[in-house]
Amino acid sequence: MAASSADAAGAVGRARFLADAAARGLDVEIVERLAARSLEEAAGILGITPADIVKSLVVKHKDGSFLFALIPGDRQISWPKLRGLVGVNKLSLPPADVALEATGYERGTITPLGSTRQWPVYADRTITGKRISMGAGEHGYSAFVDADALTAALDAVVADISDPNPSR
């Protein structure tokens, strides 16, 4: 994809994000930021801790549908916990092209807000009570939002779905 068409697609993604947040009555703050080579570097650029960056993971259900898992940056998804909560024996992370098709967002920009399809949202309980940063639908931008307002607006299931990341 040429830079100009990639830039245009990103701007459309950010606009979808903002429109959905507004429709849900969510107060979000979008900030432009430098590219980062790691989660720790991104947190430093944003002036927050890695735990305050929430990854929006697209997870494929064995029936072909998807769900979003919101996981703090310093933790990793717990497949046994999430499978038990969803009531299935198989979930997986799809390839980047499948995630794009399922959400309309490229990896690194994915968010449930403004997704081209509305999928169920599962949020790790450790994000509650905080102001978090998440993808804003376009590379080079992050969104800040109150996690409790976000999970309420998305009708998310809030549960223990993560484990400490041993590499952090």
C-alpha positions as CSV (number, residue, x, y, z in Angstrom):
1,M,0.0,0.0,0.0
2,A,1.4,3.4,-0.9
3,A,2.1,5.8,1.9
4,S,-0.7,8.1,0.9
5,S,-3.3,5.4,0.8
6,A,-2.0,4.0,4.1
7,D,-2.3,7.4,5.6
8,A,-5.8,7.8,4.3
9,A,-6.8,4.4,5.7
10,G,-5.4,5.3,9.1
11,A,-7.2,8.6,9.1
12,V,-10.5,6.8,8.3
13,G,-9.8,4.4,11.2
14,R,-9.2,7.2,13.7
15,A,-12.4,8.9,12.5
16,R,-14.3,5.6,13.0
17,F,-12.8,5.4,16.5
18,L,-13.8,8.9,17.4
19,A,-17.3,8.6,15.9
20,D,-18.0,5.4,17.9
21,A,-16.6,6.9,21.1
22,A,-18.8,10.0,20.7
23,A,-21.9,7.8,19.9
24,R,-21.3,5.9,23.1
25,G,-20.8,9.1,25.2
26,L,-17.2,8.2,25.9
27,D,-14.7,11.0,26.7
28,V,-11.5,10.1,24.9
29,E,-8.3,12.1,24.4
30,I,-6.3,11.4,21.2
31,V,-2.5,12.1,21.3
32,E,-0.1,11.9,18.4
33,R,3.0,10.1,19.4
34,L,6.3,8.9,18.0
35,A,6.8,5.3,16.9
36,A,8.1,3.0,19.6
37,R,10.2,-0.1,19.3
38,S,8.8,-1.6,22.5
39,L,6.0,-1.4,25.0
40,E,8.4,0.2,27.5
41,E,9.5,2.8,25.0
42,A,5.8,3.6,24.1
43,A,5.0,4.0,27.8
44,G,7.9,6.3,28.3
45,I,6.8,8.4,25.3
46,L,3.3,8.7,26.7
47,G,4.6,9.3,30.3
48,I,2.8,6.2,31.7
49,T,3.6,2.7,32.9
50,P,3.4,-0.3,30.6
51,A,0.4,-1.5,32.7
52,D,-1.5,1.5,31.7
53,I,-1.3,0.6,28.0
54,V,-4.0,-1.8,27.1
55,K,-3.6,-4.1,24.2
56,S,-6.8,-4.8,22.2
57,L,-6.3,-8.4,21.0
58,V,-8.6,-9.9,18.3
59,V,-9.3,-13.5,19.2
60,K,-10.8,-16.0,16.8
61,H,-13.4,-18.4,18.1
62,K,-13.5,-21.9,16.8
63,D,-16.9,-21.1,15.2
64,G,-15.2,-18.4,13.0
65,S,-16.5,-15.5,15.0
66,F,-14.2,-13.1,16.9
67,L,-14.0,-11.4,20.3
68,F,-11.8,-8.6,21.7
69,A,-9.6,-9.2,24.7
70,L,-8.3,-6.1,26.5
71,I,-5.1,-6.9,28.3
72,P,-2.7,-4.6,30.2
73,G,0.6,-4.2,28.5
74,D,2.6,-5.7,31.3
75,R,0.5,-8.9,31.3
76,Q,-0.3,-11.7,28.8
77,I,-3.6,-13.3,27.8
78,S,-4.4,-16.4,29.8
79,W,-5.8,-18.8,27.3
80,P,-7.2,-21.3,29.9
81,K,-9.0,-18.5,31.7
82,L,-10.4,-16.9,28.6
83,R,-11.5,-20.3,27.1
84,G,-13.2,-21.2,30.4
85,L,-15.0,-17.8,30.5
86,V,-16.1,-18.1,26.9
87,G,-17.0,-21.8,27.3
88,V,-14.9,-23.2,24.5
89,N,-11.9,-25.4,24.2
90,K,-10.2,-23.5,21.3
91,L,-9.4,-19.8,20.8
92,S,-6.6,-18.4,18.7
93,L,-4.9,-15.2,17.5
94,P,-5.6,-14.8,13.8
95,P,-3.1,-13.7,11.2
96,A,-2.8,-10.0,10.6
97,D,-4.8,-10.0,7.4
98,V,-7.7,-11.9,9.2
99,A,-7.6,-9.5,12.1
100,L,-7.8,-6.6,9.6
101,E,-10.8,-8.2,7.8
102,A,-12.5,-8.8,11.2
103,T,-12.1,-5.3,12.5
104,G,-11.1,-2.9,9.8
105,Y,-7.9,-2.1,11.8
106,E,-4.3,-3.0,11.2
107,R,-2.3,-4.6,14.0
108,G,-1.0,-1.9,16.3
109,T,-4.1,0.2,15.8
110,I,-6.8,-2.3,16.8
111,T,-9.5,-1.2,19.2
112,P,-13.1,-2.3,19.8
113,L,-14.3,1.3,19.2
114,G,-15.1,1.8,15.6
115,S,-14.5,-1.8,14.6
116,T,-16.2,-2.5,11.3
117,R,-17.9,-5.4,13.1
118,Q,-19.0,-5.3,16.7
119,W,-17.6,-8.3,18.6
120,P,-18.0,-9.2,22.2
121,V,-15.4,-7.6,24.5
122,Y,-13.7,-9.2,27.4
123,A,-11.5,-6.9,29.6
124,D,-9.0,-8.0,32.2
125,R,-10.1,-6.9,35.6
126,T,-6.7,-5.3,36.3
127,I,-7.5,-2.4,34.0
128,T,-10.5,-1.2,36.2
129,G,-10.3,2.0,38.1
130,K,-7.6,3.5,35.8
131,R,-7.1,5.9,33.0
132,I,-5.7,3.8,30.2
133,S,-4.1,4.2,26.8
134,M,-5.1,2.2,23.8
135,G,-5.0,2.1,20.1
136,A,-6.9,4.8,18.3
137,G,-7.4,3.2,14.9
138,E,-4.3,4.8,13.3
139,H,-0.6,4.3,13.6
140,G,1.1,7.2,15.5
141,Y,-1.9,7.9,17.7
142,S,-2.9,6.7,21.1
143,A,-6.2,7.3,22.9
144,F,-6.6,7.9,26.7
145,V,-9.9,6.8,28.3
146,D,-11.3,5.9,31.7
147,A,-11.3,2.1,31.7
148,D,-14.5,1.8,33.7
149,A,-16.4,4.1,31.3
150,L,-14.9,2.1,28.4
151,T,-15.9,-1.3,29.7
152,A,-19.4,0.0,30.5
153,A,-19.8,1.6,27.1
154,L,-18.7,-1.6,25.4
155,D,-20.8,-3.8,27.7
156,A,-17.6,-5.7,28.3
157,V,-17.3,-8.8,30.4
158,V,-14.7,-7.8,33.1
159,A,-12.9,-10.8,34.5
160,D,-9.5,-12.4,35.3
161,I,-8.3,-13.2,31.8
162,S,-4.6,-12.5,32.1
163,D,-1.4,-13.7,33.8
164,P,1.8,-11.8,34.6
165,N,4.1,-11.6,31.7
166,P,7.3,-13.4,32.7
167,S,9.4,-11.4,30.3
168,R,8.4,-8.1,31.9
